Amino acid sequence: MFLNYLIIYAFQRAMLLWMMGAAQRDAMLIYEATQGLGTKDSALIGIICTRTPSQIYEIKQAYHAMYHQALERQIDGDTSGDYRKLLLALVRGNRSETLAVDPNLALGDAMELYRAGEGRLGTDEEIIIHILTTRSPTQLNMALQYYRQNFGHDFEKAIKKEVSGRFENALLALVQGVCYPARYFAQELVDATKGLGTKEEGLIRVITTRAEIDMYYIKQEFLAMTRRTLEAVIASETSGDFQHFLLSLVGGV
Ligand SMILES: [Ca+2]
């Protein structure tokens, strides 16, 4: 009986999120993540670090309209340290969204990122946060390509060596969201479905937010990572209306 309740709840929650507009849905997911004891950082990171500047702007408007509170204030109160600095910088929205790229700036940023991390004793978090939160996604993508070309590996490797915890996870989400978003979301689905039981929060969040955007590519990445189709994993990990609904959203029905 208890199990049935959980399934009905998950189904209704997924359905409700699916019916909402994208910005309202993200606002609700962030709000839920910040309620109760602690913060579900995977939701906070999975949304704030992977949305474009204009999407973040819309999420802020929606958040204020729905919860009568500034998103910045909520994040300020619920997070700390460099992790907070990074999320606040993203939410304050000093990032450009132009598609034009400046190769000289990108090369300079790649060098700066190196000097702030792998190229020095300790880490200059301020510089890393500044570059990652002020450049347009397209511009940052180019800087990260230069990084790979000049230093023989991805900036991700530097992040993993230099920092840790939530700050590390947030930086990785930001970088992966810019370079290969489908792989990032596929990894979230892998994390949500592996091990004992299924973490419904991640499953519902990723599927309802990406279904109409890049689910086709996420499914391909998921298959490459796990050698199982996302549909097969959903079918084995969930049941009832919840299962049918998720399968219809990922195009498996
Ligand atoms: Ca270092």
GROMACS .gro file of C-alpha atoms and ligand atoms in nm:
model
  254
    1MET     CA    1   0.000   0.000   0.000
    2PHE     CA    2   0.278   0.238   0.096
    3LEU     CA    3   0.455   0.151  -0.228
    4ASN     CA    4   0.142   0.234  -0.426
    5TYR     CA    5   0.121   0.573  -0.263
    6LEU     CA    6   0.475   0.648  -0.368
    7ILE     CA    7   0.402   0.547  -0.726
    8ILE     CA    8   0.088   0.761  -0.741
    9TYR     CA    9   0.276   1.054  -0.595
   10ALA     CA   10   0.563   1.019  -0.842
   11PHE     CA   11   0.318   0.990  -1.131
   12GLN     CA   12   0.121   1.299  -1.028
   13ARG     CA   13   0.434   1.497  -0.965
   14ALA     CA   14   0.578   1.405  -1.306
   15MET     CA   15   0.247   1.491  -1.474
   16LEU     CA   16   0.223   1.826  -1.297
   17LEU     CA   17   0.579   1.921  -1.389
   18TRP     CA   18   0.525   1.815  -1.747
   19MET     CA   19   0.222   2.042  -1.783
   20MET     CA   20   0.405   2.351  -1.658
   21GLY     CA   21   0.596   2.599  -1.871
   22ALA     CA   22   0.973   2.546  -1.874
   23ALA     CA   23   1.059   2.843  -1.649
   24GLN     CA   24   0.781   2.765  -1.396
   25ARG     CA   25   0.890   2.401  -1.390
   26ASP     CA   26   1.252   2.493  -1.320
   27ALA     CA   27   1.141   2.742  -1.055
   28MET     CA   28   0.933   2.475  -0.880
   29LEU     CA   29   1.217   2.221  -0.894
   30ILE     CA   30   1.456   2.474  -0.740
   31TYR     CA   31   1.202   2.568  -0.474
   32GLU     CA   32   1.144   2.204  -0.382
   33ALA     CA   33   1.520   2.149  -0.368
   34THR     CA   34   1.561   2.428  -0.114
   35GLN     CA   35   1.276   2.328   0.117
   36GLY     CA   36   1.311   2.109   0.420
   37LEU     CA   37   1.634   2.008   0.579
   38GLY     CA   38   1.935   2.066   0.362
   39THR     CA   39   1.933   2.131  -0.006
   40LYS     CA   40   1.906   1.878  -0.283
   41ASP     CA   41   2.211   2.003  -0.460
   42SER     CA   42   2.170   1.779  -0.763
   43ALA     CA   43   1.853   1.969  -0.860
   44LEU     CA   44   2.004   2.308  -0.787
   45ILE     CA   45   2.319   2.229  -0.984
   46GLY     CA   46   2.136   2.039  -1.261
   47ILE     CA   47   1.920   2.342  -1.331
   48ILE     CA   48   2.116   2.658  -1.252
   49CYS     CA   49   2.447   2.541  -1.400
   50THR     CA   50   2.298   2.411  -1.724
   51ARG     CA   51   2.044   2.676  -1.827
   52THR     CA   52   2.123   2.961  -2.066
   53PRO     CA   53   2.135   3.321  -1.940
   54SER     CA   54   1.793   3.400  -2.088
   55GLN     CA   55   1.643   3.085  -1.939
   56ILE     CA   56   1.780   3.185  -1.598
   57TYR     CA   57   1.626   3.527  -1.639
   58GLU     CA   58   1.286   3.367  -1.701
   59ILE     CA   59   1.329   3.127  -1.409
   60LYS     CA   60   1.396   3.424  -1.180
   61GLN     CA   61   1.078   3.597  -1.296
   62ALA     CA   62   0.877   3.278  -1.248
   63TYR     CA   63   1.032   3.212  -0.907
   64HIS     CA   64   0.941   3.555  -0.783
   65ALA     CA   65   0.585   3.530  -0.915
   66MET     CA   66   0.530   3.184  -0.765
   67TYR     CA   67   0.709   3.211  -0.431
   68HIS     CA   68   0.722   3.588  -0.366
   69GLN     CA   69   1.088   3.573  -0.302
   70ALA     CA   70   1.400   3.651  -0.500
   71LEU     CA   71   1.576   3.339  -0.625
   72GLU     CA   72   1.910   3.499  -0.537
   73ARG     CA   73   1.805   3.536  -0.176
   74GLN     CA   74   1.696   3.175  -0.152
   75ILE     CA   75   2.027   3.054  -0.292
   76ASP     CA   76   2.223   3.294  -0.075
   77GLY     CA   77   2.059   3.147   0.235
   78ASP     CA   78   2.086   2.782   0.134
   79THR     CA   79   2.440   2.750   0.006
   80SER     CA   80   2.789   2.853   0.112
   81GLY     CA   81   3.148   2.911   0.004
   82ASP     CA   82   3.266   2.903  -0.355
   83TYR     CA   83   2.960   2.697  -0.445
   84ARG     CA   84   2.741   2.987  -0.339
   85LYS     CA   85   2.958   3.239  -0.524
   86LEU     CA   86   2.927   3.038  -0.843
   87LEU     CA   87   2.549   2.989  -0.824
   88LEU     CA   88   2.491   3.354  -0.733
   89ALA     CA   89   2.706   3.472  -1.022
   90LEU     CA   90   2.502   3.255  -1.260
   91VAL     CA   91   2.172   3.376  -1.118
   92ARG     CA   92   2.277   3.742  -1.120
   93GLY     CA   93   2.322   3.693  -1.490
   94ASN     CA   94   2.628   3.879  -1.609
   95ARG     CA   95   2.672   3.628  -1.888
   96SER     CA   96   2.639   3.736  -2.243
   97GLU     CA   97   2.443   3.515  -2.478
   98THR     CA   98   2.582   3.627  -2.808
   99LEU     CA   99   2.675   3.361  -3.064
  100ALA     CA  100   2.969   3.566  -3.185
  101VAL     CA  101   3.302   3.437  -3.055
  102ASP     CA  102   3.632   3.614  -3.001
  103PRO     CA  103   3.916   3.363  -3.057
  104ASN     CA  104   4.172   3.585  -2.883
  105LEU     CA  105   3.958   3.614  -2.574
  106ALA     CA  106   3.897   3.236  -2.581
  107LEU     CA  107   4.271   3.164  -2.598
  108GLY     CA  108   4.338   3.414  -2.321
  109ASP     CA  109   4.069   3.253  -2.105
  110ALA     CA  110   4.214   2.906  -2.163
  111MET     CA  111   4.552   3.034  -2.040
  112GLU     CA  112   4.392   3.212  -1.744
  113LEU     CA  113   4.202   2.898  -1.647
  114TYR     CA  114   4.527   2.705  -1.656
  115ARG     CA  115   4.710   2.964  -1.447
  116ALA     CA  116   4.422   2.968  -1.196
  117GLY     CA  117   4.426   2.590  -1.151
  118GLU     CA  118   4.676   2.339  -1.274
  119GLY     CA  119   4.946   2.598  -1.337
  120ARG     CA  120   4.979   2.713  -0.978
  121LEU     CA  121   5.007   2.594  -0.624
  122GLY     CA  122   4.654   2.595  -0.484
  123THR     CA  123   4.361   2.726  -0.685
  124ASP     CA  124   4.236   3.072  -0.772
  125GLU     CA  125   3.863   3.006  -0.746
  126GLU     CA  126   3.771   3.369  -0.812
  127ILE     CA  127   3.925   3.366  -1.159
  128ILE     CA  128   3.763   3.035  -1.248
  129ILE     CA  129   3.422   3.157  -1.131
  130HIS     CA  130   3.467   3.487  -1.313
  131ILE     CA  131   3.549   3.329  -1.650
  132LEU     CA  132   3.287   3.056  -1.627
  133THR     CA  133   3.006   3.293  -1.527
  134THR     CA  134   3.068   3.593  -1.752
  135ARG     CA  135   3.142   3.442  -2.095
  136SER     CA  136   2.862   3.340  -2.327
  137PRO     CA  137   2.816   2.962  -2.357
  138THR     CA  138   2.953   2.974  -2.714
  139GLN     CA  139   3.254   3.177  -2.608
  140LEU     CA  140   3.325   2.945  -2.316
  141ASN     CA  141   3.296   2.642  -2.540
  142MET     CA  142   3.574   2.781  -2.757
  143ALA     CA  143   3.795   2.859  -2.456
  144LEU     CA  144   3.750   2.499  -2.337
  145GLN     CA  145   3.850   2.371  -2.682
  146TYR     CA  146   4.167   2.579  -2.665
  147TYR     CA  147   4.229   2.438  -2.318
  148ARG     CA  148   4.216   2.084  -2.453
  149GLN     CA  149   4.440   2.169  -2.749
  150ASN     CA  150   4.702   2.345  -2.539
  151PHE     CA  151   4.717   2.126  -2.231
  152GLY     CA  152   4.635   1.783  -2.373
  153HIS     CA  153   4.323   1.720  -2.167
  154ASP     CA  154   3.988   1.872  -2.077
  155PHE     CA  155   3.946   2.146  -1.819
  156GLU     CA  156   3.724   1.894  -1.641
  157LYS     CA  157   4.034   1.703  -1.539
  158ALA     CA  158   4.168   2.021  -1.379
  159ILE     CA  159   3.838   2.077  -1.195
  160LYS     CA  160   3.851   1.725  -1.051
  161LYS     CA  161   4.209   1.776  -0.934
  162GLU     CA  162   4.173   2.129  -0.799
  163VAL     CA  163   3.839   2.146  -0.619
  164SER     CA  164   3.592   1.915  -0.448
  165GLY     CA  165   3.239   1.862  -0.322
  166ARG     CA  166   2.944   2.069  -0.442
  167PHE     CA  167   3.168   2.333  -0.597
  168GLU     CA  168   3.333   2.062  -0.807
  169ASN     CA  169   2.997   1.917  -0.910
  170ALA     CA  170   2.864   2.261  -1.003
  171LEU     CA  171   3.171   2.349  -1.212
  172LEU     CA  172   3.154   2.014  -1.388
  173ALA     CA  173   2.784   2.065  -1.465
  174LEU     CA  174   2.853   2.410  -1.605
  175VAL     CA  175   3.139   2.292  -1.825
  176GLN     CA  176   2.962   1.978  -1.942
  177GLY     CA  177   2.638   2.169  -1.998
  178VAL     CA  178   2.826   2.398  -2.236
  179CYS     CA  179   3.030   2.130  -2.415
  180TYR     CA  180   2.803   1.826  -2.431
  181PRO     CA  181   2.472   1.872  -2.249
  182ALA     CA  182   2.321   1.542  -2.365
  183ARG     CA  183   2.603   1.348  -2.200
  184TYR     CA  184   2.561   1.545  -1.878
  185PHE     CA  185   2.188   1.469  -1.856
  186ALA     CA  186   2.242   1.106  -1.955
  187GLN     CA  187   2.486   1.075  -1.663
  188GLU     CA  188   2.222   1.222  -1.432
  189LEU     CA  189   1.979   0.954  -1.552
  190VAL     CA  190   2.243   0.685  -1.496
  191ASP     CA  191   2.297   0.814  -1.140
  192ALA     CA  192   1.921   0.825  -1.079
  193THR     CA  193   1.865   0.466  -1.189
  194LYS     CA  194   2.173   0.283  -1.067
  195GLY     CA  195   2.217   0.108  -0.737
  196LEU     CA  196   1.947   0.009  -0.498
  197GLY     CA  197   1.612   0.158  -0.588
  198THR     CA  198   1.555   0.455  -0.814
  199LYS     CA  199   1.608   0.817  -0.720
  200GLU     CA  200   1.282   0.947  -0.857
  201GLU     CA  201   1.375   1.310  -0.809
  202GLY     CA  202   1.649   1.291  -1.071
  203LEU     CA  203   1.450   1.071  -1.305
  204ILE     CA  204   1.146   1.299  -1.301
  205ARG     CA  205   1.350   1.619  -1.320
  206VAL     CA  206   1.565   1.519  -1.616
  207ILE     CA  207   1.285   1.356  -1.814
  208THR     CA  208   1.026   1.631  -1.767
  209THR     CA  209   1.275   1.911  -1.837
  210ARG     CA  210   1.452   1.755  -2.137
  211ALA     CA  211   1.173   1.555  -2.306
  212GLU     CA  212   1.107   1.811  -2.575
  213ILE     CA  213   1.460   1.947  -2.598
  214ASP     CA  214   1.734   1.690  -2.641
  215MET     CA  215   1.594   1.354  -2.523
  216TYR     CA  216   1.687   1.191  -2.854
  217TYR     CA  217   2.058   1.265  -2.790
  218ILE     CA  218   2.034   1.191  -2.418
  219LYS     CA  219   1.899   0.843  -2.502
  220GLN     CA  220   2.191   0.779  -2.737
  221GLU     CA  221   2.441   0.884  -2.469
  222PHE     CA  222   2.258   0.672  -2.210
  223LEU     CA  223   2.283   0.368  -2.438
  224ALA     CA  224   2.654   0.432  -2.497
  225MET     CA  225   2.720   0.458  -2.121
  226THR     CA  226   2.512   0.167  -1.996
  227ARG     CA  227   2.462  -0.058  -2.304
  228ARG     CA  228   2.095  -0.056  -2.212
  229THR     CA  229   1.820   0.159  -2.361
  230LEU     CA  230   1.668   0.423  -2.136
  231GLU     CA  231   1.327   0.266  -2.207
  232ALA     CA  232   1.445  -0.074  -2.081
  233VAL     CA  233   1.584   0.078  -1.763
  234ILE     CA  234   1.267   0.280  -1.698
  235ALA     CA  235   1.062  -0.035  -1.758
  236SER     CA  236   1.264  -0.230  -1.504
  237GLU     CA  237   1.294   0.046  -1.241
  238THR     CA  238   0.941   0.188  -1.235
  239SER     CA  239   0.586   0.060  -1.265
  240GLY     CA  240   0.222   0.144  -1.331
  241ASP     CA  241   0.103   0.483  -1.456
  242PHE     CA  242   0.435   0.639  -1.360
  243GLN     CA  243   0.621   0.400  -1.586
  244HIS     CA  244   0.380   0.451  -1.877
  245PHE     CA  245   0.401   0.826  -1.843
  246LEU     CA  246   0.782   0.833  -1.835
  247LEU     CA  247   0.798   0.600  -2.135
  248SER     CA  248   0.562   0.824  -2.330
  249LEU     CA  249   0.780   1.128  -2.249
  250VAL     CA  250   1.099   0.960  -2.368
  251GLY     CA  251   0.925   0.833  -2.679
  252GLY     CA  252   0.926   0.469  -2.582
  253VAL     CA  253   0.556   0.393  -2.618
  254CA      CA  254   4.660   2.403  -0.849
   0.00000   0.00000   0.00000
